[in-house]
Coordinates of C-alpha atoms in Angstrom, one line a residue:
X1 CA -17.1 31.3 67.9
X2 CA -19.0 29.0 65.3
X3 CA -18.4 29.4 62.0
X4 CA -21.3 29.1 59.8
X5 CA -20.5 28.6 55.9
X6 CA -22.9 28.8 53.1
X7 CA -23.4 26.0 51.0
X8 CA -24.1 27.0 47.5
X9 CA -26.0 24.5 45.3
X10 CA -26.0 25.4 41.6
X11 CA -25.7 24.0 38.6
X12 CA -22.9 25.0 36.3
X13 CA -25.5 26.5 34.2
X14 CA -23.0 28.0 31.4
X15 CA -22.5 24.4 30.8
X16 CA -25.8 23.5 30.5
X17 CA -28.2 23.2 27.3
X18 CA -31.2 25.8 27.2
X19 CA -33.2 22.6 25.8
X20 CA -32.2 20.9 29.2
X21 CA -32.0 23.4 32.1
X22 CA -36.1 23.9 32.6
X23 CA -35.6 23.8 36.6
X24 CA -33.3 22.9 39.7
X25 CA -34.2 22.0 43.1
X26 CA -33.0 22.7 46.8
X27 CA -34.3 21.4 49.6
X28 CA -37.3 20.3 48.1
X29 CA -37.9 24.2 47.2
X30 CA -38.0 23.9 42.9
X31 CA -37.1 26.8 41.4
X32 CA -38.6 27.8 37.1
X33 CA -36.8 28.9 35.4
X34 CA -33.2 28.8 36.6
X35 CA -31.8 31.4 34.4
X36 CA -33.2 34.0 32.5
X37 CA -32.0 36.1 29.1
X38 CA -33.1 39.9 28.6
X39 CA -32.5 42.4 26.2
X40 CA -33.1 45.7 27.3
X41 CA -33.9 48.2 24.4
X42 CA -32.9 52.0 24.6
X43 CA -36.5 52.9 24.7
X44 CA -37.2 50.6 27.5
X45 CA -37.5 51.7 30.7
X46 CA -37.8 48.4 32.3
X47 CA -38.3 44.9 32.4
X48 CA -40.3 42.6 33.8
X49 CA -39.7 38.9 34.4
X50 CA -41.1 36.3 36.9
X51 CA -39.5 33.6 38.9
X52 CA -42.0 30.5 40.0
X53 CA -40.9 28.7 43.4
X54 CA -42.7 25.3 44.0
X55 CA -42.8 23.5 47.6
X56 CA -42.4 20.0 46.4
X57 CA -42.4 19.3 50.9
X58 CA -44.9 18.3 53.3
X59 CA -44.1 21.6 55.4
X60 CA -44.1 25.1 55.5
X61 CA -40.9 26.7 53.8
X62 CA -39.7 30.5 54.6
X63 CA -37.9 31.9 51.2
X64 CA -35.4 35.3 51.7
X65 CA -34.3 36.4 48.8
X66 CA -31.5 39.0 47.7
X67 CA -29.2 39.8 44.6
X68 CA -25.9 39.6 43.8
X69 CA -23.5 40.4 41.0
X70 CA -21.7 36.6 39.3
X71 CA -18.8 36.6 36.7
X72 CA -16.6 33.8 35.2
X73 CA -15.0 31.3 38.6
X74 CA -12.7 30.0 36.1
X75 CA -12.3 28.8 31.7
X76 CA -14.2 26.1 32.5
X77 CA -17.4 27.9 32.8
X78 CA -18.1 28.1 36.4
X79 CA -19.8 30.6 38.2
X80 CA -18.7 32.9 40.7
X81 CA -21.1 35.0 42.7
X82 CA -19.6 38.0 44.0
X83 CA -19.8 40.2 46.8
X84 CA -19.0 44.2 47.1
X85 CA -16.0 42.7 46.9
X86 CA -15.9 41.4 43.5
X87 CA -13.0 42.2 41.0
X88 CA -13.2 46.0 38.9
X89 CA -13.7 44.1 35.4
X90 CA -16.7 41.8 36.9
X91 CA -18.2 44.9 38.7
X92 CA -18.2 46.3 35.2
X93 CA -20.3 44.2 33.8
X94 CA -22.6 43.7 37.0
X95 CA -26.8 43.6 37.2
X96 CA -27.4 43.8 40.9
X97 CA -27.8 47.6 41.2
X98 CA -30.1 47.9 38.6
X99 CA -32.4 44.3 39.7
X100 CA -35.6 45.0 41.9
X101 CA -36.9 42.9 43.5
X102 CA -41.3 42.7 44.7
X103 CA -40.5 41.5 48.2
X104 CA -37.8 40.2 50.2
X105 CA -39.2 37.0 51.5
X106 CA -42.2 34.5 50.9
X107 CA -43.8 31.8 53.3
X108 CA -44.6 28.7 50.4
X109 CA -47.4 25.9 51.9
X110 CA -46.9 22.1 51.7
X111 CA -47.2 21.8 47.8
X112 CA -47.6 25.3 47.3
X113 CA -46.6 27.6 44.7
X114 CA -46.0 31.2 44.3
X115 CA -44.1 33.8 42.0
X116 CA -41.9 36.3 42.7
X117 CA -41.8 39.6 40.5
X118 CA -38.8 41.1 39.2
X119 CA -37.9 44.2 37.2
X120 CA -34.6 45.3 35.9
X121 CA -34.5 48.9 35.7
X122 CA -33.2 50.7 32.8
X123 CA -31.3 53.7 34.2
X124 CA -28.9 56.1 32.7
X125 CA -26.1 54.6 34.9
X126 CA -26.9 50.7 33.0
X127 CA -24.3 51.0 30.0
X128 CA -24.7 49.4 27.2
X129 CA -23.7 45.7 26.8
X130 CA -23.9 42.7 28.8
X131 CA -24.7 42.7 32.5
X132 CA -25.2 39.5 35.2
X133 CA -26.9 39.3 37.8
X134 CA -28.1 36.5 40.3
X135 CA -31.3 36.3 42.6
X136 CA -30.2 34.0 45.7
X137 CA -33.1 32.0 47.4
X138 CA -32.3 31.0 50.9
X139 CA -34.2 28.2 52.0
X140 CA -35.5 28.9 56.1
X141 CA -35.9 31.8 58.4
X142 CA -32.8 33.8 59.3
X143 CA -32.8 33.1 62.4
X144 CA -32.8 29.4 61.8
X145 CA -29.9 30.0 59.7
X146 CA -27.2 30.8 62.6
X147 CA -28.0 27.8 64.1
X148 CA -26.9 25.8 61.8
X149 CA -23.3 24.6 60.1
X150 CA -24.6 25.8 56.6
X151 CA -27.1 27.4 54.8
X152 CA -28.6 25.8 51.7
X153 CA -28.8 28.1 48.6
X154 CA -30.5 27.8 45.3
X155 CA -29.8 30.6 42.5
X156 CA -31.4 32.0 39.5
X157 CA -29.3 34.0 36.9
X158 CA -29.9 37.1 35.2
X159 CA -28.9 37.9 31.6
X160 CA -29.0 41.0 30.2
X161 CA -28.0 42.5 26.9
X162 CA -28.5 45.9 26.7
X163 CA -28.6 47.8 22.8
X164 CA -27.3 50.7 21.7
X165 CA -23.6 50.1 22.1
X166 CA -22.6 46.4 21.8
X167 CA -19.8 44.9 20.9
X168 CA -19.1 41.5 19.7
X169 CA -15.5 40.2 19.2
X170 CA -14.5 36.6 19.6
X171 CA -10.9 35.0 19.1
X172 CA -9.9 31.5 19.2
X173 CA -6.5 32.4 21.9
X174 CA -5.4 28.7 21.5
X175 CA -6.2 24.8 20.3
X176 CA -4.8 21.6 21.2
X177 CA -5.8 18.4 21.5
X178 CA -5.3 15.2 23.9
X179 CA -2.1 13.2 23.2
X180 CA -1.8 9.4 23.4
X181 CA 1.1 7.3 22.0
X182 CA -1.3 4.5 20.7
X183 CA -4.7 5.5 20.4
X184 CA -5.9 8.5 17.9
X185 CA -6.7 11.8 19.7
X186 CA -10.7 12.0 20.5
X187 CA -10.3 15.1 21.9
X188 CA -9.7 18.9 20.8
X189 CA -9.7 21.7 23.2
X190 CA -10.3 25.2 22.0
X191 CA -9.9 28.0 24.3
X192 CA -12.2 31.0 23.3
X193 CA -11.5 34.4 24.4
X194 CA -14.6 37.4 24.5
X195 CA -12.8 40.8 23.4
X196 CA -16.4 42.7 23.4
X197 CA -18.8 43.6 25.7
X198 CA -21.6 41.4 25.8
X199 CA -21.8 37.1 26.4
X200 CA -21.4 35.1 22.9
X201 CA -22.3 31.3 22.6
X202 CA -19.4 30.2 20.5
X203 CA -20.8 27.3 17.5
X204 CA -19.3 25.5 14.8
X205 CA -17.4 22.7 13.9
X206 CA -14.1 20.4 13.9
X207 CA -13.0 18.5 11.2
X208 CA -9.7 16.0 11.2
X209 CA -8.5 14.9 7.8
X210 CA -5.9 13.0 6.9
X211 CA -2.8 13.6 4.1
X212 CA -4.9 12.3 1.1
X213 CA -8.3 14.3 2.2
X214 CA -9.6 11.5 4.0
X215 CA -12.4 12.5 6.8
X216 CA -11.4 11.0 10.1
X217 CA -13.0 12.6 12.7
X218 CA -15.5 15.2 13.4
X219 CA -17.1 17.4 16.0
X220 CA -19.1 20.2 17.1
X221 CA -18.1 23.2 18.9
X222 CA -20.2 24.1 22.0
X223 CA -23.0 21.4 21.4
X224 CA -24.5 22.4 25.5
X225 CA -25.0 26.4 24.3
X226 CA -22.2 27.2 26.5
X227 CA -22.0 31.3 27.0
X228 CA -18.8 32.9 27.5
X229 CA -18.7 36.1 29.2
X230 CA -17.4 39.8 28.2
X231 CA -13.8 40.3 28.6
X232 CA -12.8 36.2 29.7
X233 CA -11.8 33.1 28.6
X234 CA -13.3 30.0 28.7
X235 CA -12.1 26.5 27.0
X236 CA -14.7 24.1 25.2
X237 CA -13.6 20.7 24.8
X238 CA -14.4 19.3 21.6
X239 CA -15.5 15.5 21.6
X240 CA -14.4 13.6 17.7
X241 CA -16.4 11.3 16.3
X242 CA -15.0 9.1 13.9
X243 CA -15.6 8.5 10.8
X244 CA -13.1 6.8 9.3
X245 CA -9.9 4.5 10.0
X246 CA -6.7 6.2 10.9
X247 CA -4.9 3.8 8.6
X248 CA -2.3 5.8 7.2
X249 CA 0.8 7.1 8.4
X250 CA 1.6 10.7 8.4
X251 CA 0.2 14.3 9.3
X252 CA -3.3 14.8 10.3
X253 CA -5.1 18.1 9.7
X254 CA -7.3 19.5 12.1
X255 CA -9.6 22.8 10.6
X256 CA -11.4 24.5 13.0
X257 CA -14.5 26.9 11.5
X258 CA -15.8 28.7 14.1
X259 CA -18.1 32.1 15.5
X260 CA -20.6 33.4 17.7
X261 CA -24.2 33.1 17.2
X262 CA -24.6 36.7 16.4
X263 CA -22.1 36.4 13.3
X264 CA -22.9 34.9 9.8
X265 CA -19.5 33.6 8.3
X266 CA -17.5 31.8 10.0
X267 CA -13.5 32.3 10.8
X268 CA -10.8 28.7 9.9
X269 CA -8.1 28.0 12.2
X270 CA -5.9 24.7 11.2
X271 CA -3.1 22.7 13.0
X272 CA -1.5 19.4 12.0
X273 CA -0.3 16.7 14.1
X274 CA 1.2 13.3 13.3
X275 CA -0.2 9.8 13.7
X276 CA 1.7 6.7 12.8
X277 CA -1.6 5.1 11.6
X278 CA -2.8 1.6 12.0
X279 CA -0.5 1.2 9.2
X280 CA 2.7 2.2 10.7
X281 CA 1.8 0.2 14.2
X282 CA 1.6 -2.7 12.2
X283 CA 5.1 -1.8 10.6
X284 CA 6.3 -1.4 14.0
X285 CA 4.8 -4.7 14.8
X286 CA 6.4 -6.5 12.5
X287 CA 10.0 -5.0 12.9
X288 CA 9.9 -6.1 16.7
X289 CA 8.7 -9.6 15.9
X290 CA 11.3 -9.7 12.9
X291 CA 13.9 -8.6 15.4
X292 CA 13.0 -10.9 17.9
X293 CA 13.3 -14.2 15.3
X294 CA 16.7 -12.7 14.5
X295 CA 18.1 -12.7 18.1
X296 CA 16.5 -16.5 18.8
X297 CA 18.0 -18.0 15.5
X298 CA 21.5 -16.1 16.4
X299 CA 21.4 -17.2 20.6
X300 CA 20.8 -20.7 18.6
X301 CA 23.3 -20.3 16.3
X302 CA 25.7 -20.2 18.9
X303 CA 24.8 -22.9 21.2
X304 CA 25.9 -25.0 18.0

Protein backbone atom coordinates (compact mmCIF):
# COMPACT_ATOMS: atom_id res chain seq x y z
CA UNK A 1 0.00 0.00 0.00
CA UNK A 2 1.55 3.58 -0.75
CA UNK A 3 1.68 5.86 1.76
CA UNK A 4 0.96 9.32 0.89
CA UNK A 5 2.12 12.05 3.53
CA UNK A 6 1.18 15.66 3.50
CA UNK A 7 3.77 18.16 3.35
CA UNK A 8 2.88 21.19 5.20
CA UNK A 9 4.56 24.46 4.18
CA UNK A 10 4.12 27.28 6.70
CA UNK A 11 5.71 29.78 8.12
CA UNK A 12 6.21 29.90 11.80
CA UNK A 13 3.90 32.85 11.82
CA UNK A 14 3.88 33.43 15.77
CA UNK A 15 7.38 34.22 15.16
CA UNK A 16 6.86 36.53 12.61
CA UNK A 17 6.41 40.53 12.65
CA UNK A 18 2.90 41.83 11.52
CA UNK A 19 5.08 44.64 9.67
CA UNK A 20 6.73 41.54 7.80
CA UNK A 21 4.31 38.76 7.17
CA UNK A 22 2.12 40.51 4.17
CA UNK A 23 2.06 37.01 2.09
CA UNK A 24 3.49 33.36 1.61
CA UNK A 25 3.68 31.34 -1.35
CA UNK A 26 3.20 27.57 -2.39
CA UNK A 27 3.57 26.21 -5.48
CA UNK A 28 3.50 29.30 -7.17
CA UNK A 29 -0.24 29.73 -5.51
CA UNK A 30 0.38 33.30 -3.26
CA UNK A 31 -1.76 33.49 -0.61
CA UNK A 32 -2.86 37.58 1.21
CA UNK A 33 -2.94 37.81 3.94
CA UNK A 34 -1.53 34.85 5.74
CA UNK A 35 -3.06 35.35 9.05
CA UNK A 36 -5.86 37.26 10.13
CA UNK A 37 -6.97 38.94 13.81
CA UNK A 38 -10.84 39.23 14.75
CA UNK A 39 -12.66 40.46 17.56
CA UNK A 40 -16.01 39.34 17.70
CA UNK A 41 -18.29 41.73 19.75
CA UNK A 42 -21.37 40.26 21.83
CA UNK A 43 -23.60 42.10 19.56
CA UNK A 44 -22.07 40.63 16.55
CA UNK A 45 -23.52 38.05 14.87
CA UNK A 46 -20.81 37.49 12.45
CA UNK A 47 -17.81 38.26 10.63
CA UNK A 48 -16.69 38.67 7.60
CA UNK A 49 -13.10 38.50 6.28
CA UNK A 50 -11.56 37.72 2.83
CA UNK A 51 -8.61 35.67 1.71
CA UNK A 52 -6.92 36.75 -1.83
CA UNK A 53 -5.20 33.67 -3.83
CA UNK A 54 -2.92 34.81 -6.65
CA UNK A 55 -1.64 32.28 -9.61
CA UNK A 56 1.81 33.61 -9.87
CA UNK A 57 2.11 30.14 -12.76
CA UNK A 58 1.71 29.79 -16.42
CA UNK A 59 -1.14 27.03 -15.76
CA UNK A 60 -4.27 26.37 -14.44
CA UNK A 61 -4.32 25.64 -10.62
CA UNK A 62 -7.31 23.72 -8.77
CA UNK A 63 -7.58 25.11 -4.90
CA UNK A 64 -9.65 22.71 -2.18
CA UNK A 65 -9.97 24.25 0.75
CA UNK A 66 -11.05 23.12 4.33
CA UNK A 67 -10.58 24.21 8.18
CA UNK A 68 -8.94 22.96 10.93
CA UNK A 69 -8.51 23.76 14.59
CA UNK A 70 -4.10 24.81 15.39
CA UNK A 71 -2.72 25.24 19.07
CA UNK A 72 0.87 25.66 20.37
CA UNK A 73 3.49 22.52 18.59
CA UNK A 74 5.82 23.45 21.25
CA UNK A 75 7.52 26.97 23.63
CA UNK A 76 9.12 27.89 20.79
CA UNK A 77 6.13 29.17 18.97
CA UNK A 78 5.31 26.54 16.46
CA UNK A 79 2.20 25.70 15.13
CA UNK A 80 0.32 22.59 15.39
CA UNK A 81 -2.74 21.94 13.27
CA UNK A 82 -4.99 19.53 14.73
CA UNK A 83 -7.24 17.04 13.80
CA UNK A 84 -10.66 15.61 15.66
CA UNK A 85 -8.02 14.41 17.38
CA UNK A 86 -6.51 17.29 18.96
CA UNK A 87 -5.78 17.51 22.77
CA UNK A 88 -9.12 18.70 25.30
CA UNK A 89 -7.25 22.08 26.28
CA UNK A 90 -6.58 23.01 22.41
CA UNK A 91 -10.14 21.84 21.43
CA UNK A 92 -11.12 24.42 23.94
CA UNK A 93 -9.99 27.14 22.50
CA UNK A 94 -10.69 25.91 18.81
CA UNK A 95 -12.39 28.14 15.71
CA UNK A 96 -13.18 25.43 13.13
CA UNK A 97 -16.72 24.76 14.12
CA UNK A 98 -17.79 28.13 14.14
CA UNK A 99 -15.57 29.13 10.43
CA UNK A 100 -17.71 29.05 7.11
CA UNK A 101 -16.46 28.90 4.43
CA UNK A 102 -18.19 30.45 0.54
CA UNK A 103 -17.13 27.41 -1.39
CA UNK A 104 -14.99 24.48 -1.12
CA UNK A 105 -12.71 24.71 -4.11
CA UNK A 106 -11.66 27.30 -6.84
CA UNK A 107 -10.06 26.79 -10.50
CA UNK A 108 -7.39 30.11 -10.51
CA UNK A 109 -6.09 30.96 -14.44
CA UNK A 110 -2.39 31.49 -15.41
CA UNK A 111 -1.86 34.87 -13.48
CA UNK A 112 -5.15 34.93 -12.09
CA UNK A 113 -6.60 36.00 -9.03
CA UNK A 114 -9.69 35.44 -6.99
CA UNK A 115 -11.01 35.73 -3.35
CA UNK A 116 -12.47 33.49 -1.17
CA UNK A 117 -15.22 34.63 1.39
CA UNK A 118 -15.23 33.72 4.87
CA UNK A 119 -17.44 34.25 7.89
CA UNK A 120 -16.99 33.34 11.42
CA UNK A 121 -20.17 32.77 13.05
CA UNK A 122 -21.07 34.06 16.32
CA UNK A 123 -23.11 31.34 18.09
CA UNK A 124 -24.17 30.78 21.58
CA UNK A 125 -21.82 27.66 21.68
CA UNK A 126 -18.48 30.31 20.75
CA UNK A 127 -17.39 31.22 24.45
CA UNK A 128 -15.89 34.05 25.21
CA UNK A 129 -12.12 34.46 24.75
CA UNK A 130 -9.61 33.42 22.31
CA UNK A 131 -10.28 30.87 19.56
CA UNK A 132 -7.80 29.57 16.44
CA UNK A 133 -8.54 28.44 13.55
CA UNK A 134 -6.72 27.60 10.15
CA UNK A 135 -8.05 27.59 6.48
CA UNK A 136 -5.84 24.89 4.63
CA UNK A 137 -5.34 25.47 0.72
CA UNK A 138 -4.46 22.43 -1.09
CA UNK A 139 -2.75 23.04 -4.22
CA UNK A 140 -4.34 20.36 -7.27
CA UNK A 141 -7.34 18.27 -7.73
CA UNK A 142 -7.97 15.38 -5.27
CA UNK A 143 -7.62 13.05 -7.37
CA UNK A 144 -4.20 14.13 -8.39
CA UNK A 145 -3.27 14.10 -4.86
CA UNK A 146 -3.23 10.07 -4.36
CA UNK A 147 -0.98 9.80 -6.93
CA UNK A 148 1.54 11.48 -5.60
CA UNK A 149 4.23 10.98 -2.43
CA UNK A 150 2.91 14.35 -0.92
CA UNK A 151 0.67 16.94 -0.99
CA UNK A 152 1.72 20.60 -0.87
CA UNK A 153 -0.12 22.75 1.65
CA UNK A 154 -0.27 26.42 2.23
CA UNK A 155 -2.30 27.82 5.42
CA UNK A 156 -3.94 30.93 6.53
CA UNK A 157 -4.67 31.44 10.33
CA UNK A 158 -7.57 32.64 12.09
CA UNK A 159 -7.57 34.79 15.24
CA UNK A 160 -10.32 35.52 17.18
CA UNK A 161 -11.00 37.36 20.37
CA UNK A 162 -14.26 37.18 21.40
CA UNK A 163 -15.61 40.03 24.36
CA UNK A 164 -17.64 39.69 27.02
CA UNK A 165 -15.59 37.39 29.19
CA UNK A 166 -11.78 37.73 28.70
CA UNK A 167 -9.17 37.09 30.64
CA UNK A 168 -5.79 38.32 30.57
CA UNK A 169 -3.08 36.91 32.93
CA UNK A 170 0.61 36.64 32.10
CA UNK A 171 3.61 35.29 34.37
CA UNK A 172 7.15 35.22 33.60
CA UNK A 173 7.52 31.00 34.83
CA UNK A 174 11.35 31.39 34.43
CA UNK A 175 14.65 33.38 33.12
CA UNK A 176 18.02 32.48 32.41
CA UNK A 177 20.55 33.35 30.25
CA UNK A 178 23.45 31.71 27.97
CA UNK A 179 26.65 30.84 29.94
CA UNK A 180 30.18 31.20 28.54
CA UNK A 181 33.35 30.96 30.68
CA UNK A 182 35.07 33.83 28.63
CA UNK A 183 32.73 35.89 26.75
CA UNK A 184 29.81 38.01 28.49
CA UNK A 185 26.35 36.48 28.17
CA UNK A 186 24.39 38.01 24.92
CA UNK A 187 21.57 36.16 25.51
CA UNK A 188 18.50 36.03 28.04
CA UNK A 189 15.78 33.60 27.75
CA UNK A 190 12.50 34.28 29.29
CA UNK A 191 9.86 31.71 29.36
CA UNK A 192 6.31 33.35 29.37
CA UNK A 193 3.35 31.47 30.60
CA UNK A 194 -0.59 32.62 29.47
CA UNK A 195 -2.91 31.88 32.66
CA UNK A 196 -6.08 33.55 30.79
CA UNK A 197 -8.12 32.93 28.07
CA UNK A 198 -7.20 34.80 25.24
CA UNK A 199 -3.47 35.16 23.11
CA UNK A 200 -1.13 38.14 24.60
CA UNK A 201 1.98 39.52 22.72
CA UNK A 202 4.30 39.73 25.58
CA UNK A 203 6.66 43.54 25.22
CA UNK A 204 9.19 45.18 27.19
CA UNK A 205 12.53 45.29 27.98
CA UNK A 206 15.95 43.79 29.49
CA UNK A 207 18.43 45.70 31.18
CA UNK A 208 22.04 44.25 32.55
CA UNK A 209 23.79 46.57 34.96
CA UNK A 210 26.68 46.10 36.67
CA UNK A 211 27.66 46.48 40.73
CA UNK A 212 28.23 50.43 40.47
CA UNK A 213 24.98 51.03 38.18
CA UNK A 214 26.79 50.88 35.10
CA UNK A 215 24.51 50.01 31.81
CA UNK A 216 26.03 47.00 30.09
CA UNK A 217 23.59 45.56 28.02
CA UNK A 218 20.19 45.93 26.87
CA UNK A 219 17.27 44.33 25.02
CA UNK A 220 13.82 44.04 23.98
CA UNK A 221 11.34 41.52 24.76
CA UNK A 222 9.41 40.10 21.82
CA UNK A 223 10.82 42.62 19.15
CA UNK A 224 8.87 39.94 16.01
CA UNK A 225 5.18 40.55 17.93
CA UNK A 226 5.41 37.07 18.95
CA UNK A 227 1.66 35.84 20.39
CA UNK A 228 1.51 33.29 22.96
CA UNK A 229 -1.54 31.35 23.30
CA UNK A 230 -4.28 30.77 26.19
CA UNK A 231 -3.28 28.33 28.70
CA UNK A 232 0.76 27.55 27.27
CA UNK A 233 4.05 28.39 27.42
CA UNK A 234 6.31 29.79 25.10
CA UNK A 235 10.12 31.05 25.58
CA UNK A 236 11.34 34.43 23.87
CA UNK A 237 14.92 34.63 23.60
CA UNK A 238 16.13 37.93 24.38
CA UNK A 239 19.14 39.25 22.17
CA UNK A 240 21.68 42.14 24.49
CA UNK A 241 23.10 44.78 22.94
CA UNK A 242 25.84 46.26 24.53
CA UNK A 243 26.40 49.25 25.67
CA UNK A 244 29.13 49.32 27.67
CA UNK A 245 32.47 47.33 28.73
CA UNK A 246 32.24 44.52 31.12
CA UNK A 247 35.30 45.80 32.79
CA UNK A 248 34.70 45.14 36.34
CA UNK A 249 34.66 42.16 38.29
CA UNK A 250 31.69 41.07 40.26
CA UNK A 251 27.79 40.59 40.09
CA UNK A 252 25.82 41.65 37.21
CA UNK A 253 22.10 42.55 37.56
CA UNK A 254 19.79 41.55 35.05
CA UNK A 255 15.97 43.57 35.54
CA UNK A 256 13.43 42.33 33.55
CA UNK A 257 10.12 44.81 33.08
CA UNK A 258 7.75 43.15 31.31
CA UNK A 259 3.60 42.70 30.17
CA UNK A 260 1.22 42.17 27.59
CA UNK A 261 0.05 44.70 25.17
CA UNK A 262 -3.35 44.88 26.79
CA UNK A 263 -1.73 46.03 30.22
CA UNK A 264 -0.41 49.58 31.05
CA UNK A 265 2.28 49.13 33.95
CA UNK A 266 4.60 46.88 33.64
CA UNK A 267 5.68 43.90 36.23
CA UNK A 268 10.16 43.76 37.36
CA UNK A 269 11.68 40.44 37.69
CA UNK A 270 15.66 40.58 38.58
CA UNK A 271 18.49 37.89 38.79
CA UNK A 272 22.21 38.36 39.28
CA UNK A 273 25.01 36.51 37.85
CA UNK A 274 28.81 36.91 38.11
CA UNK A 275 31.34 37.99 35.51
CA UNK A 276 35.04 38.17 36.23
CA UNK A 277 35.23 41.26 33.93
CA UNK A 278 37.86 42.29 31.54
CA UNK A 279 39.43 43.26 34.63
CA UNK A 280 39.68 40.11 36.49
CA UNK A 281 40.78 38.07 33.03
CA UNK A 282 43.52 40.40 32.92
CA UNK A 283 44.29 39.51 36.67
CA UNK A 284 44.16 36.03 35.72
CA UNK A 285 46.43 36.76 32.94
CA UNK A 286 48.95 38.08 34.76
CA UNK A 287 49.03 35.51 37.64
CA UNK A 288 49.62 32.66 34.92
CA UNK A 289 52.38 34.54 33.19
CA UNK A 290 53.78 35.50 36.80
CA UNK A 291 53.68 31.84 37.61
CA UNK A 292 55.15 30.74 34.62
CA UNK A 293 58.52 33.32 35.08
CA UNK A 294 58.60 31.70 38.62
CA UNK A 295 58.85 28.08 37.48
CA UNK A 296 61.53 29.03 34.48
CA UNK A 297 63.84 31.14 36.90
CA UNK A 298 63.53 28.08 39.62
CA UNK A 299 64.12 24.95 36.73
CA UNK A 300 67.14 27.54 36.09
CA UNK A 301 68.06 27.88 39.34
CA UNK A 302 68.67 24.40 39.68
CA UNK A 303 70.51 23.56 36.59
CA UNK A 304 73.22 25.81 38.48
Amino acid sequence: MKFIFTFIIFSLLLLLPDSIVQAKEVQGISITPPFQELVILEKDNQVPFSIEFRNQTDTNKTLRFSVIDFGSLDESGGVAFLGNAGEAIEKKYGLASWIILEKDNMELDPGGKQILKVTVENRESLSPGGHYGAIMVYVGKEEEASLVSFTQVISSLVFVKKTGGEKYGMNLAEKSYIKNKLFFPRQVNLRFQNTGNVHLVPRGVVTVTDWIGRTIGKGIINQETGRILPESFRIYPVVLEMIGSPILPGMYNVDIDYRYSEKKNFDRATFSFFYPGFLGFGIVVLLIILFVVIILRLLRIRRK
